[in-house]
Structures are given as structure tokens and as C-alpha cells.
Coordinates of C-alpha atoms in Angstrom, one line a residue:
Chain V
M1 CA 17.4 -10.0 34.0
A2 CA 15.9 -7.7 36.7
L3 CA 13.7 -4.7 35.3
V4 CA 13.4 -1.4 37.1
E5 CA 10.0 -0.2 37.6
H6 CA 9.3 1.9 34.4
E7 CA 10.8 -0.8 32.2
R8 CA 8.0 -3.3 33.3
S9 CA 5.6 -2.1 30.6
L10 CA 8.1 -2.1 27.7
A11 CA 8.1 -4.8 24.9
V12 CA 10.4 -5.1 21.8
V13 CA 10.2 -7.7 19.2
V14 CA 12.9 -7.7 16.3
H15 CA 13.3 -10.0 13.4
G16 CA 16.0 -10.3 10.6
G17 CA 13.9 -12.0 8.0
A18 CA 12.2 -15.5 7.4
G19 CA 13.1 -18.1 4.8
R20 CA 15.9 -20.7 4.1
V21 CA 19.1 -19.3 5.8
D22 CA 22.5 -20.8 5.5
P23 CA 23.2 -22.5 8.8
A24 CA 26.8 -21.1 8.9
T25 CA 25.3 -17.7 9.5
W26 CA 22.8 -18.6 12.1
D27 CA 24.9 -17.5 15.1
D28 CA 25.7 -14.3 13.5
R29 CA 22.3 -13.5 12.6
V30 CA 20.8 -14.3 16.1
A31 CA 23.7 -12.1 17.8
A32 CA 22.7 -9.4 15.4
V33 CA 18.9 -9.4 16.2
V34 CA 19.7 -9.5 19.9
R35 CA 21.9 -6.5 19.6
A36 CA 19.3 -4.7 17.6
R37 CA 16.6 -5.6 20.3
D38 CA 19.0 -4.4 23.1
A39 CA 19.6 -1.2 21.3
A40 CA 15.9 -0.5 21.1
W41 CA 15.4 -1.6 24.7
S42 CA 18.1 0.8 25.9
R43 CA 16.6 3.7 24.0
L44 CA 13.2 3.1 25.4
A45 CA 14.8 2.7 28.9
S46 CA 16.2 6.3 28.4
G47 CA 12.8 7.8 27.4
A48 CA 12.8 7.2 23.7
S49 CA 9.4 6.8 22.1
A50 CA 8.3 3.5 20.5
L51 CA 8.7 4.9 16.9
E52 CA 12.3 5.9 17.7
A53 CA 13.2 2.6 19.2
A54 CA 11.7 0.8 16.4
V55 CA 13.8 2.8 13.9
E56 CA 16.9 2.2 16.0
A57 CA 16.7 -1.3 15.8
V58 CA 15.9 -1.6 12.0
R59 CA 18.8 0.9 11.4
R60 CA 21.3 -1.5 13.0
L61 CA 20.0 -4.4 10.8
E62 CA 20.3 -2.1 7.7
D63 CA 24.0 -1.5 8.6
D64 CA 24.6 -5.1 9.1
P65 CA 25.7 -6.5 5.7
L66 CA 24.3 -10.0 6.8
F67 CA 20.6 -8.8 6.3
N68 CA 18.7 -7.9 3.3
A69 CA 18.1 -4.3 4.0
G70 CA 20.3 -1.2 3.5
V71 CA 24.0 -2.4 2.9
G72 CA 23.7 -6.0 1.9
A73 CA 20.3 -5.9 0.3
A74 CA 19.3 -8.2 -2.5
L75 CA 20.2 -7.0 -6.0
N76 CA 17.7 -6.6 -8.5
R77 CA 17.7 -7.8 -12.3
E78 CA 20.0 -5.4 -13.2
G79 CA 22.4 -6.0 -10.3
F80 CA 21.7 -3.1 -8.0
A81 CA 19.7 -2.5 -5.0
E82 CA 16.2 -0.9 -4.6
L83 CA 15.2 -0.4 -1.1
D84 CA 11.9 -0.3 0.7
A85 CA 11.0 0.9 4.0
A86 CA 8.3 2.0 6.2
V87 CA 7.3 3.0 9.9
M88 CA 3.8 3.4 11.6
D89 CA 3.1 5.0 14.9
G90 CA 0.0 3.7 16.4
E91 CA -0.9 7.3 17.7
E92 CA -3.1 8.7 15.0
R93 CA -1.9 6.0 12.7
A94 CA 0.9 8.1 11.2
F95 CA 2.6 6.2 8.2
G96 CA 5.6 7.0 6.2
A97 CA 7.3 4.7 3.6
V98 CA 9.7 4.8 0.5
A99 CA 9.9 2.4 -2.3
A100 CA 12.5 1.6 -4.8
V101 CA 15.2 4.0 -3.6
R102 CA 18.7 3.5 -4.8
D103 CA 20.9 5.7 -3.1
V104 CA 20.1 5.7 0.7
R105 CA 22.2 3.6 3.2
N106 CA 19.3 3.8 5.9
P107 CA 15.9 3.9 4.0
V108 CA 14.1 3.5 7.6
E109 CA 15.3 7.0 8.5
L110 CA 14.0 8.4 5.2
A111 CA 10.7 6.5 6.0
L112 CA 10.6 8.4 9.4
E113 CA 11.1 11.7 7.7
V114 CA 8.1 10.8 5.3
L115 CA 6.0 10.2 8.4
R116 CA 6.9 13.5 9.6
S117 CA 5.9 15.2 6.3
E118 CA 2.5 15.7 4.8
H119 CA 2.9 12.5 2.7
V120 CA 2.6 8.5 3.3
L121 CA 4.8 7.2 0.4
L122 CA 7.4 8.6 -2.0
A123 CA 8.9 6.5 -4.8
G124 CA 12.2 6.4 -6.7
E125 CA 13.8 9.4 -7.6
G126 CA 11.2 11.5 -5.9
A127 CA 12.2 9.8 -2.6
S128 CA 15.8 10.5 -3.1
R129 CA 15.3 14.2 -3.9
F130 CA 13.2 14.3 -0.6
A131 CA 16.2 12.7 1.3
R132 CA 18.4 15.6 0.0
E133 CA 15.9 18.2 1.2
R134 CA 15.9 16.6 4.7
G135 CA 19.7 16.4 4.9
I136 CA 20.1 12.6 4.2
P137 CA 23.1 12.2 2.1
A138 CA 23.2 10.4 -1.3
C139 CA 25.3 7.4 -1.3
D140 CA 26.9 5.7 -4.3
P141 CA 24.5 2.7 -5.1
R142 CA 27.7 0.5 -5.2
E143 CA 28.1 1.0 -1.5
L144 CA 25.2 -1.0 -1.0
V145 CA 26.3 -4.1 -2.9
T146 CA 28.0 -6.7 -0.9
E147 CA 30.1 -9.7 -2.4
R148 CA 27.8 -12.1 -0.7
Q149 CA 24.6 -10.6 -2.5
R150 CA 26.6 -10.4 -5.7
E151 CA 27.3 -14.1 -5.5
R152 CA 23.7 -14.9 -4.6
W153 CA 22.6 -12.7 -7.5
R154 CA 24.9 -14.6 -10.0
R155 CA 23.5 -17.9 -8.8
A156 CA 19.8 -16.7 -9.2
R157 CA 20.8 -15.5 -12.8
R158 CA 22.1 -18.9 -13.5
G159 CA 18.6 -20.3 -12.3
E160 CA 20.0 -21.9 -9.3
A161 CA 17.9 -21.9 -6.2
A162 CA 19.0 -19.0 -4.0
E163 CA 18.8 -18.7 -0.2
R164 CA 15.9 -16.5 0.5
S165 CA 15.6 -14.3 3.4
G166 CA 13.9 -11.1 3.1
T167 CA 13.1 -7.9 5.2
V168 CA 13.9 -7.0 8.8
G169 CA 11.6 -5.2 11.1
A170 CA 10.8 -4.2 14.8
V171 CA 7.7 -3.7 16.8
V172 CA 7.8 -1.7 20.1
L173 CA 5.6 -0.8 23.1
D174 CA 6.8 2.2 25.0
A175 CA 6.6 3.4 28.9
A176 CA 3.7 5.7 27.7
G177 CA 1.7 2.9 25.9
R178 CA 2.6 3.9 22.4
L179 CA 3.0 1.3 19.8
A180 CA 5.2 1.5 16.8
A181 CA 6.3 -0.8 13.8
A182 CA 9.2 -0.4 11.4
S183 CA 10.6 -2.3 8.4
S184 CA 13.2 -2.3 5.7
T185 CA 13.8 -4.6 2.8
G186 CA 15.8 -5.0 -0.6
G187 CA 13.2 -7.2 -1.8
M188 CA 13.7 -10.5 -3.6
V189 CA 16.9 -11.4 -5.5
D190 CA 16.9 -10.7 -9.3
Q191 CA 13.5 -9.0 -8.9
R192 CA 12.1 -6.7 -11.6
V193 CA 13.0 -3.1 -11.5
G194 CA 10.5 -1.3 -9.9
R195 CA 8.9 -4.3 -8.0
V196 CA 7.4 -3.4 -4.7
G197 CA 6.5 -5.7 -2.1
D198 CA 4.4 -5.5 1.1
T199 CA 6.9 -3.4 3.2
P200 CA 5.9 0.2 2.0
L201 CA 2.2 -0.6 2.1
P202 CA 0.3 0.3 5.2
G203 CA -1.5 -2.8 6.7
A204 CA 0.4 -5.2 4.6
G205 CA 4.0 -5.0 5.8
V206 CA 3.6 -2.8 8.8
Y207 CA 0.7 -1.7 10.9
A208 CA 0.2 0.0 14.3
E209 CA -2.9 1.0 16.1
A210 CA -3.1 2.7 19.5
G211 CA -4.7 0.4 22.2
L212 CA -4.5 -2.5 20.1
G213 CA -1.0 -3.6 18.7
A214 CA 1.8 -3.3 16.4
A215 CA 2.8 -5.9 13.7
T216 CA 5.4 -6.3 11.0
A217 CA 5.9 -9.1 8.4
T218 CA 8.6 -10.7 6.3
G219 CA 8.2 -13.3 3.4
H220 CA 6.9 -13.5 0.0
G221 CA 5.5 -9.9 -0.1
E222 CA 2.8 -10.1 -2.9
Y223 CA 1.0 -12.7 -0.8
F224 CA 1.3 -10.6 2.6
A225 CA 0.0 -7.5 0.6
R226 CA -3.0 -9.3 -0.7
A227 CA -3.7 -10.6 2.8
L228 CA -3.1 -7.2 4.4
A229 CA -1.3 -9.4 6.7
S230 CA -0.1 -6.8 9.3
W231 CA -3.4 -5.2 9.9
R232 CA -5.1 -8.7 9.9
A233 CA -2.9 -9.6 12.8
V234 CA -3.4 -6.6 14.8
L235 CA -7.1 -6.5 14.0
A236 CA -7.4 -10.2 15.2
L237 CA -6.3 -9.0 18.8
R238 CA -9.8 -8.0 19.3
E239 CA -10.8 -11.8 19.6
R240 CA -7.6 -13.7 19.8
D241 CA -4.6 -13.7 22.0
P242 CA -1.1 -12.6 20.4
D243 CA 0.0 -16.0 19.4
E244 CA -3.4 -16.8 17.7
A245 CA -3.5 -13.6 15.9
V246 CA -0.2 -14.1 14.1
R247 CA -1.0 -17.5 13.3
H248 CA -4.5 -16.4 12.0
A249 CA -2.7 -13.7 9.7
L250 CA -0.2 -16.2 8.5
N251 CA -2.9 -18.9 7.8
E252 CA -4.5 -16.3 5.5
V253 CA -1.1 -15.6 3.7
E254 CA -0.8 -19.3 3.2
R255 CA -4.3 -19.8 2.0
L256 CA -3.3 -17.4 -0.8
G257 CA -0.2 -19.2 -1.5
G258 CA 2.5 -17.4 0.4
R259 CA 4.9 -18.1 3.4
G260 CA 7.0 -16.0 5.7
G261 CA 6.6 -14.6 9.3
L262 CA 5.1 -12.1 11.5
I263 CA 6.1 -10.4 14.8
L264 CA 3.8 -8.6 17.1
V265 CA 3.3 -6.7 20.4
D266 CA 0.1 -5.7 21.9
A267 CA -1.0 -2.9 23.9
R268 CA -0.6 -4.8 27.2
G269 CA 3.0 -5.6 26.4
R270 CA 2.5 -9.3 25.2
T271 CA 4.9 -10.4 22.3
A272 CA 4.3 -13.0 19.6
W273 CA 5.9 -14.2 16.5
A274 CA 5.3 -17.0 14.0
K275 CA 6.7 -18.4 10.8
T276 CA 5.6 -20.6 8.1
T277 CA 9.2 -20.8 6.7
P278 CA 12.0 -23.1 8.0
E279 CA 13.9 -20.3 9.6
M280 CA 13.4 -16.7 10.9
S281 CA 15.9 -14.8 13.1
V282 CA 13.8 -13.1 16.0
A283 CA 14.6 -11.7 19.3
W284 CA 12.2 -10.4 21.9
R285 CA 12.0 -8.9 25.3
S286 CA 9.2 -7.9 27.7
A287 CA 8.1 -8.2 31.2
E288 CA 7.3 -11.7 30.4
G289 CA 10.9 -12.5 29.5
E290 CA 13.4 -12.4 26.7
G291 CA 14.8 -14.7 24.1
A292 CA 16.1 -15.3 20.4
Q293 CA 15.6 -18.0 18.0
I294 CA 16.1 -18.7 14.3
G295 CA 15.0 -22.4 13.7
D296 CA 12.3 -24.2 15.5
E297 CA 14.2 -24.4 18.9
A298 CA 14.9 -21.6 21.4
W299 CA 18.3 -20.1 21.0
V300 CA 19.1 -18.4 24.3
Chain P
M1 CA -35.2 0.4 -17.4
A2 CA -36.4 -3.2 -17.6
L3 CA -33.9 -5.8 -17.0
V4 CA -33.5 -9.1 -18.4
E5 CA -33.2 -12.0 -16.1
H6 CA -29.5 -12.5 -15.9
E7 CA -29.0 -8.7 -15.3
R8 CA -30.9 -8.8 -12.1
S9 CA -28.0 -9.6 -9.9
L10 CA -25.6 -7.1 -11.5
A11 CA -24.4 -3.8 -9.9
V12 CA -22.3 -1.1 -11.1
V13 CA -21.0 2.2 -9.4
V14 CA -18.7 4.6 -10.9
H15 CA -17.3 7.9 -9.7
G16 CA -15.3 10.8 -11.4
G17 CA -13.7 12.2 -8.3
A18 CA -14.7 13.9 -5.0
G19 CA -13.9 17.6 -4.2
R20 CA -14.7 21.1 -5.2
V21 CA -15.9 21.0 -8.9
D22 CA -16.3 24.0 -11.2
P23 CA -20.2 24.1 -11.8
A24 CA -19.6 24.9 -15.6
T25 CA -18.5 21.2 -15.8
W26 CA -21.1 19.5 -13.7
D27 CA -23.3 18.4 -16.9
D28 CA -20.3 17.1 -18.7
R29 CA -18.9 15.1 -15.6
V30 CA -22.3 13.5 -14.9
A31 CA -22.8 12.6 -18.5
A32 CA -19.5 11.0 -18.6
V33 CA -19.8 8.9 -15.5
V34 CA -23.1 7.8 -16.8
R35 CA -21.5 6.7 -20.0
A36 CA -18.8 4.8 -18.0
R37 CA -21.3 3.1 -15.9
D38 CA -23.3 2.1 -19.0
A39 CA -20.3 1.0 -20.8
A40 CA -19.3 -1.3 -17.7
W41 CA -23.0 -2.5 -17.6
S42 CA -23.0 -3.5 -21.4
R43 CA -19.9 -5.4 -20.9
L44 CA -21.3 -7.3 -17.9
A45 CA -24.5 -8.0 -19.8
S46 CA -22.5 -9.6 -22.5
G47 CA -20.8 -11.9 -20.1
A48 CA -17.7 -9.9 -19.1
S49 CA -16.4 -10.4 -15.5
A50 CA -16.6 -7.7 -12.8
L51 CA -12.9 -7.1 -13.2
E52 CA -13.2 -6.5 -17.0
A53 CA -16.1 -4.1 -16.4
A54 CA -14.4 -2.1 -13.6
V55 CA -11.5 -1.7 -16.0
E56 CA -13.9 -0.6 -18.8
A57 CA -15.4 2.2 -16.8
V58 CA -12.1 3.6 -15.6
R59 CA -10.4 3.3 -18.9
R60 CA -13.2 5.6 -20.3
L61 CA -12.7 8.2 -17.5
E62 CA -9.0 7.9 -18.1
D63 CA -9.6 9.0 -21.9
D64 CA -11.8 11.9 -20.9
P65 CA -9.8 15.0 -20.4
L66 CA -12.1 16.3 -17.8
F67 CA -11.0 13.7 -15.2
N68 CA -7.9 13.7 -13.2
A69 CA -6.7 10.3 -14.6
G70 CA -4.8 9.4 -17.8
V71 CA -5.1 12.3 -20.4
G72 CA -6.0 15.2 -18.3
A73 CA -4.3 14.1 -15.0
A74 CA -3.1 16.6 -12.5
L75 CA 0.5 17.9 -13.0
N76 CA 3.1 17.7 -10.5
R77 CA 5.7 20.1 -9.3
E78 CA 7.7 19.9 -12.4
G79 CA 4.6 20.0 -14.8
F80 CA 4.0 16.5 -16.0
A81 CA 1.7 13.8 -15.0
E82 CA 2.7 10.8 -12.8
L83 CA -0.1 8.3 -12.6
D84 CA -1.2 5.7 -10.2
A85 CA -3.7 3.1 -10.9
A86 CA -4.9 -0.4 -9.0
V87 CA -7.3 -3.2 -9.8
M88 CA -8.7 -5.8 -7.3
D89 CA -10.6 -8.9 -7.9
G90 CA -12.3 -10.4 -4.9
E91 CA -11.9 -13.9 -6.2
E92 CA -8.5 -14.8 -4.2
R93 CA -8.2 -11.0 -3.6
A94 CA -5.8 -10.7 -6.7
F95 CA -4.3 -7.2 -6.8
G96 CA -2.3 -5.3 -9.4
A97 CA -1.1 -1.5 -9.4
V98 CA 1.3 0.9 -10.8
A99 CA 2.8 4.1 -9.3
A100 CA 4.3 7.2 -10.5
V101 CA 4.0 6.2 -14.2
R102 CA 4.8 8.9 -16.8
D103 CA 4.2 7.5 -20.3
V104 CA 1.3 5.3 -20.3
R105 CA -2.3 6.6 -21.5
N106 CA -4.3 4.0 -19.6
P107 CA -2.6 3.0 -16.4
V108 CA -5.7 1.0 -15.4
E109 CA -4.7 -1.6 -18.3
L110 CA -1.3 -1.6 -16.9
A111 CA -2.5 -2.4 -13.4
L112 CA -4.6 -5.2 -14.8
E113 CA -1.3 -6.6 -16.5
V114 CA 0.5 -6.4 -13.0
L115 CA -2.7 -8.4 -11.4
R116 CA -2.1 -11.0 -13.9
S117 CA 1.6 -11.2 -13.4
E118 CA 3.3 -12.6 -10.2
H119 CA 3.5 -9.1 -8.6
V120 CA 1.4 -6.7 -7.0
L121 CA 2.9 -3.3 -7.6
L122 CA 5.4 -1.9 -10.0
A123 CA 6.8 1.8 -9.6
G124 CA 8.2 4.4 -11.9
E125 CA 10.5 3.4 -14.8
G126 CA 10.3 -0.4 -14.0
A127 CA 6.3 -0.2 -14.6
S128 CA 7.0 1.4 -17.9
R129 CA 9.5 -1.3 -19.1
F130 CA 6.9 -4.0 -17.9
A131 CA 4.2 -2.1 -20.1
R132 CA 6.5 -2.5 -23.0
E133 CA 6.9 -6.1 -22.4
R134 CA 3.2 -6.5 -22.0
G135 CA 2.7 -4.7 -25.5
I136 CA 1.4 -1.3 -23.9
P137 CA 2.9 1.3 -26.0
A138 CA 4.8 4.3 -24.6
C139 CA 3.1 7.7 -25.0
D140 CA 4.9 10.9 -25.1
P141 CA 4.4 12.4 -21.5
R142 CA 3.1 15.6 -23.3
E143 CA 0.1 13.7 -24.6
L144 CA -1.3 13.6 -21.0
V145 CA -1.0 17.3 -20.4
T146 CA -4.2 19.3 -21.1
E147 CA -4.5 23.2 -21.1
R148 CA -6.9 22.9 -18.3
Q149 CA -4.6 21.2 -16.1
R150 CA -1.8 23.5 -17.1
E151 CA -3.8 26.4 -16.1
R152 CA -4.7 24.7 -12.8
W153 CA -1.1 24.0 -12.2
R154 CA -0.1 27.7 -13.1
R155 CA -2.6 28.7 -10.5
A156 CA -1.5 26.3 -7.8
R157 CA 2.2 27.4 -8.4
R158 CA 1.0 31.2 -7.9
G159 CA -0.4 30.0 -4.5
E160 CA -3.9 30.2 -5.6
A161 CA -6.6 27.8 -4.4
A162 CA -7.0 25.2 -7.0
E163 CA -10.1 23.3 -7.8
R164 CA -9.4 19.8 -6.4
S165 CA -11.0 16.7 -7.9
G166 CA -9.0 13.4 -7.8
T167 CA -9.3 10.0 -8.7
V168 CA -11.9 8.0 -11.0
G169 CA -13.0 4.5 -10.0
A170 CA -15.6 1.7 -10.3
V171 CA -16.9 -1.2 -8.3
V172 CA -18.8 -4.0 -9.9
L173 CA -20.7 -7.2 -9.1
D174 CA -21.1 -9.6 -11.9
A175 CA -23.7 -12.3 -12.9
A176 CA -21.3 -15.0 -11.3
G177 CA -21.2 -13.1 -8.0
R178 CA -17.5 -11.9 -8.5
L179 CA -16.8 -8.6 -7.1
A180 CA -14.0 -6.2 -8.3
A181 CA -12.8 -2.5 -7.9
A182 CA -10.5 -0.3 -10.1
S183 CA -9.2 3.1 -9.7
S184 CA -6.8 5.6 -11.5
T185 CA -5.4 9.0 -10.7
G186 CA -3.1 11.7 -11.4
G187 CA -2.7 12.5 -7.7
M188 CA -2.8 16.2 -6.5
V189 CA -2.0 19.3 -8.5
D190 CA 1.6 20.6 -8.1
Q191 CA 2.5 17.4 -5.9
R192 CA 6.1 16.4 -5.1
V193 CA 7.8 14.1 -7.8
G194 CA 7.4 10.5 -6.7
R195 CA 4.3 11.3 -4.1
V196 CA 2.1 8.2 -4.1
G197 CA -1.4 8.6 -2.5
D198 CA -3.8 5.8 -1.5
T199 CA -4.9 4.7 -5.0
P200 CA -2.2 1.9 -5.7
L201 CA -2.2 0.7 -2.1
P202 CA -4.5 -2.4 -1.4
G203 CA -7.1 -1.7 1.2
A204 CA -6.4 1.9 1.0
G205 CA -7.6 3.2 -2.4
V206 CA -9.3 0.0 -3.6
Y207 CA -10.5 -3.4 -1.9
A208 CA -12.5 -6.3 -3.0
E209 CA -13.3 -9.5 -1.1
A210 CA -15.2 -12.3 -2.4
G211 CA -18.7 -12.8 -0.5
L212 CA -18.5 -9.4 1.1
G213 CA -18.1 -6.4 -1.1
A214 CA -15.9 -4.1 -3.3
A215 CA -15.1 -0.4 -2.6
T216 CA -12.8 2.4 -3.9
A217 CA -11.9 5.8 -2.7
T218 CA -11.2 9.3 -3.7
G219 CA -9.9 12.3 -1.8
H220 CA -6.9 13.4 0.2
G221 CA -5.1 10.1 -0.4
E222 CA -2.7 10.3 2.7
Y223 CA -5.7 10.2 5.1
F224 CA -7.3 7.3 3.1
A225 CA -4.2 5.4 3.3
R226 CA -3.8 5.7 7.0
A227 CA -7.3 4.8 7.6
L228 CA -7.1 1.8 5.1
A229 CA -10.5 3.3 4.1
S230 CA -11.6 0.9 1.2
W231 CA -11.0 -2.3 3.4
R232 CA -12.6 -0.7 6.4
A233 CA -15.8 0.1 4.4
V234 CA -15.8 -3.5 3.2
L235 CA -15.2 -5.1 6.5
A236 CA -17.9 -2.9 8.1
L237 CA -20.3 -4.9 5.9
R238 CA -20.1 -7.7 8.4
E239 CA -22.1 -5.6 10.9
R240 CA -23.5 -2.7 8.9
D241 CA -25.6 -2.2 5.8
P242 CA -23.8 -0.6 2.8
D243 CA -24.7 3.2 3.4
E244 CA -23.6 2.8 6.9
A245 CA -20.6 1.0 6.0
V246 CA -19.2 3.7 3.6
R247 CA -20.1 6.4 6.2
H248 CA -18.2 4.4 8.9
A249 CA -15.0 4.5 6.8
L250 CA -15.4 8.3 5.7
N251 CA -15.9 9.1 9.5
E252 CA -12.6 7.4 10.2
V253 CA -10.8 9.2 7.4
E254 CA -12.2 12.6 8.7
R255 CA -11.2 11.8 12.3
L256 CA -7.6 11.7 11.0
G257 CA -8.1 15.1 9.2
G258 CA -9.0 14.0 5.5
R259 CA -12.0 14.5 3.3
G260 CA -13.2 12.6 0.2
G261 CA -15.7 10.0 -1.0
L262 CA -16.2 6.3 -1.2
I263 CA -18.2 3.9 -3.6
L264 CA -19.2 0.4 -2.5
V265 CA -21.1 -2.7 -3.9
D266 CA -21.8 -5.5 -1.8
A267 CA -22.1 -9.3 -2.5
R268 CA -25.9 -9.0 -2.6
G269 CA -25.9 -6.4 -5.4
R270 CA -26.7 -3.4 -3.2
T271 CA -24.9 -0.3 -4.0
A272 CA -23.7 2.8 -1.9
W273 CA -21.6 6.0 -1.9
A274 CA -20.9 8.9 0.3
K275 CA -18.8 12.1 0.2
T276 CA -17.5 14.6 2.8
T277 CA -16.6 17.0 0.1
P278 CA -19.2 19.6 -1.6
E279 CA -19.2 17.4 -4.9
M280 CA -18.5 14.0 -6.2
S281 CA -19.8 12.8 -9.6
V282 CA -21.2 9.3 -9.2
A283 CA -23.4 7.2 -11.3
W284 CA -24.8 3.6 -10.1
R285 CA -27.1 1.1 -11.5
S286 CA -28.5 -2.3 -10.0
A287 CA -31.8 -4.2 -9.6
E288 CA -32.6 -1.6 -7.0
G289 CA -32.6 1.3 -9.7
E290 CA -30.1 3.5 -11.3
G291 CA -29.0 7.3 -11.0
A292 CA -26.3 9.9 -10.9
Q293 CA -25.4 12.8 -8.9
I294 CA -22.6 15.3 -8.4
G295 CA -23.8 17.6 -5.6
D296 CA -26.3 17.1 -2.7
E297 CA -29.3 16.3 -5.0
A298 CA -30.1 13.6 -7.5
W299 CA -29.3 14.5 -11.0
V300 CA -31.3 11.9 -13.1

């Protein structure tokens, strides 16, 4: 697709989670990450910042019940959703996140409000109160529950192996050279109440640093947190190209015992992603080209 | 003080918070961090691990109502304490933390239980439930409230500048060469319900990496989180000596707009600390010597 001049420096990568994914949903998942990518790109093309575009992509996936974020999030041990989300802007490394929120449809928007406040992380009921102050309405927690996740939760409660696919995310470079990352998740099916993974932890689930790169992770969050995977990938850009940088970080996660995926964009607009799981839905676009994938072969 | 042979490789640094501290409490604060340091050292000398010794030091400061952790923690906007704590073991970078806990006297012990579980971070009510499962009893939230903190909270509510001194922490190297860090805090006086600072975020408030070093931070948590200050200090040991490493990380925090302090021990048993606030109570001991300080001059 031809790019107009000011689009030549843009770059977007979006993912819809890494794991083992039901093949019957592959088409729909790839189509959804492509739409989220294109929505972010459109925003960028009309002058939005990297941060705004990353939030746009993640919000769209939160609204899609196929993905483990917002409506359609995984259900915890007691059968309701507890949501985590984070955003980071490479400019001055501004960070905002929420953890264990039960009554917000788009936690990534709430994370953006935290970034704009004097705080970096708000948890639980305090995050919900902050949402009300900022004009983000409460939703009934039941609105977040889909029949698909309820069935998945029932299987997990019976001890049956559940399909695992966690977290959605986006990384963006805008025309002004700004870098941003955003992520949102419902965590792991049947997880302990109050369990928080890597998503709302700076450097773990998301990281962005001006002049270097932006990255976000998906997978077994505890291992990504211990490896500080997103910062590790961005920091590796000092010595490695983007493909090597994401593999370097995933290798460290795997050494600790965890699997998942990472997406990254660097300050020159180069994109990269890698996974250590069978599937990961991902769509990317930059001056180098565009594409989408879920298994090991290019999709489009 | 003469060291027996197996103590020659040990190192302990303990702090009781950085900020502006009432001079009337200086003597007591220094005496308390010295006692906590010596308790950790005794544990090490009888064969305890770095992790156990770091937890011991922090637990003692949680129990001391002078410090902003456990009993005597700062009170939030609604007048009760919400506690954060974290521990990290450099071996395999195991991490455990709790955030916004309201009914546990020693959150650092709960963070240690999280480290021993399959999780890295539990928040709010979920963390309290986990405590009960692990045999850690609930306390009445009123037990955590001291008259001193209530008065400080009243002054903050009236808009009067409050004394600020947040977070306690310890870093330890044991005889087997293991490194660990631990930290505990009540956060900022009059803080928003659910506000979480850098303490329970890996790489931000605490970090430990085998073969390199362990660090923990105190100060304006939001800036330490964005700077990933503890990991930054440990990582800097690859190119800098310990004193330069902690200053390097504090400079980055200051560049973003925040102040506070850091303590560090490296894999060779060298200790370091630095502050960008008027006071920070700190006590250290290693083969290089021992000491304690709160302002700009050596105390003992």
C-alpha cells in the first residue's frame, strides 16, 4: 500500500495474545488485530500521538469479546473478571496503570487517566473511584462476562486444560518520533482473587523509552515480571537489531521457566515480534511493509 | 569489630526512609536501623540466607512505630493504612510482593509467602485472603494506626506541609554469595485509596540479581517506578563501582523530577547508599567496616 510522505516514519504493531488458540477462531482473531492496527494507523495519519494510537488499538481489542481483555476477559476463581492495563509514553517515560479493576469496560482508558495524574498505579476499589472522578462510568461486572469465558472457567474448575491466550497490546512510533506502548488483560483463567501479572508493572509488561524503542509482552506474567521482559527487550536495542532484541528477552523469560510473546518497535520505525508459544495473533505495519500472523506462517 | 572467618564475605545495608525527618527522632531512628542491621547480621552469622536476613531487618522496622511501614505506617485519604511490601532473591530472580493490604502487621512476611508461591504480586483483599491461607493472622486495621501518624494525617488534611519519610528496606549478601532485597511501606500520607508506589514493583522499589547486586529504594515512588531505579542501580554495576551506581540511578530519578534514596550491596560485598533528600536513616556493615547515618555526617 502506498504511503504518503508523512506516513513513512510511522510504525504500529498490535497483538491479541500468545498461547494455544482454538483454530476455529484464527480467522476472526487475525481480522481483529488487523482492524486494531489499521485504526491505530488512521489515528496516526491524522496527527494523533503514539500514545493515543496505542490506546486506540488496545481499546478496540478490549471491546472484542474474542480477546482476554475488557469484555470477554478471563474469569477469576470466583467467576468474575479482574482487569489490569497499562500505558507508557517514551517521552519522559510517563507511565500509568490499573490493577484488579472489576467495573470498567476499557481499563486502558483508565490507565491513560492514571498516566495523566500524579500517580503510576492504582489498584482495586481505589482505581474504580478514580475512574468515577475522571468521568469513566462504572459497568456492571456481569457485562464483562461472556458465555465463552464462562465455559472456559467451568472447564478450568473441573481441572480440564484450558485454552490459554492472555493480554492484548500495541506499540507505536508516531510522525514526531514519539514511542508508546499499551496493554490490557484479564489475567489467567481461574486465577486467585487479587493476582496481578506483568501487565501493570513498568518494564515488565510494557516499556517505552524515547530514542530507543517500545515493547509490550503477553504470556505467563509472573516470569515476564521477574525477567523485566519489556525493558530487557528495549534495552537490548543498544546492541542488537529488533528481531534479536525480542528473542533475547524471550530467552531470558524461558530460562526462568515461562513462555509467551513480545512485540516491539524501535526509534527508527523497525518492527519486530517473537513468540515461544504455538500461536500469537499479531499485525504490523511500517515503511518496511505490513502483515499479520497467528501461527508460524504469514497470514496475509 | 573482629569478624570470624565466615563473616568476612557478609554485607548488610538497612534504611529507615529518606525525607525531611524531625530532628527529635534522629537518635531513635539511627538506633533502630542499627538494631535491624545487627539482627540481620546475627541471622546471617548463624547460617540464614540473604533473603531471610533481609526480611528480618524489615520486619523489625515494621514493628517499630517510628517508621512508615507496618505499625506506624502513613494513613491514606480515609485515615487508614494501606501497606505495600516486596522481597526479591537474586537466585533465579524470585520476586514476591503485596499491594494495598489493610490488615496485616508484617506485610514483608506476606511478600515472602508470595515469593514462595506461583505468583509475584497480590493486591488488596486477595492478598489478605492469601495471608489467611498461609497462616498469617488478620489484624484490626486500627492496630496499625499510631497517634503520631494520625496527627501527621490531620496536618496534611489541613494542607500543612507534613514531614515525609517513606519506606524501610534492606539489602543483604550472605556467606553463600546469595543476594536479596526487601522493602515495606505505608506510602504517602493522605494518599488516594489504592495508590501503589514503587515498592511492590520489581526493578523499581527492589531488585536483586545473582552475581551482580541487590538494591532497594525510598522516596517519591512514582518517579522511582518510572526510572526503574533499583534495577538501574544494579545494572550500572556492570560499568560503575557501587557508589557511582546508586548515584547514577538517583540522578535519573531526579531528572524525571523525584527525590529519595537508594541502598545497594554488590556481589563482592561492597556496600553503598546515597540520598537526594536532607535525611535518610541508614546503617551498614561488611568486611569494609560498619556505620550509621541520618544527615550528612557520619553518626557512629
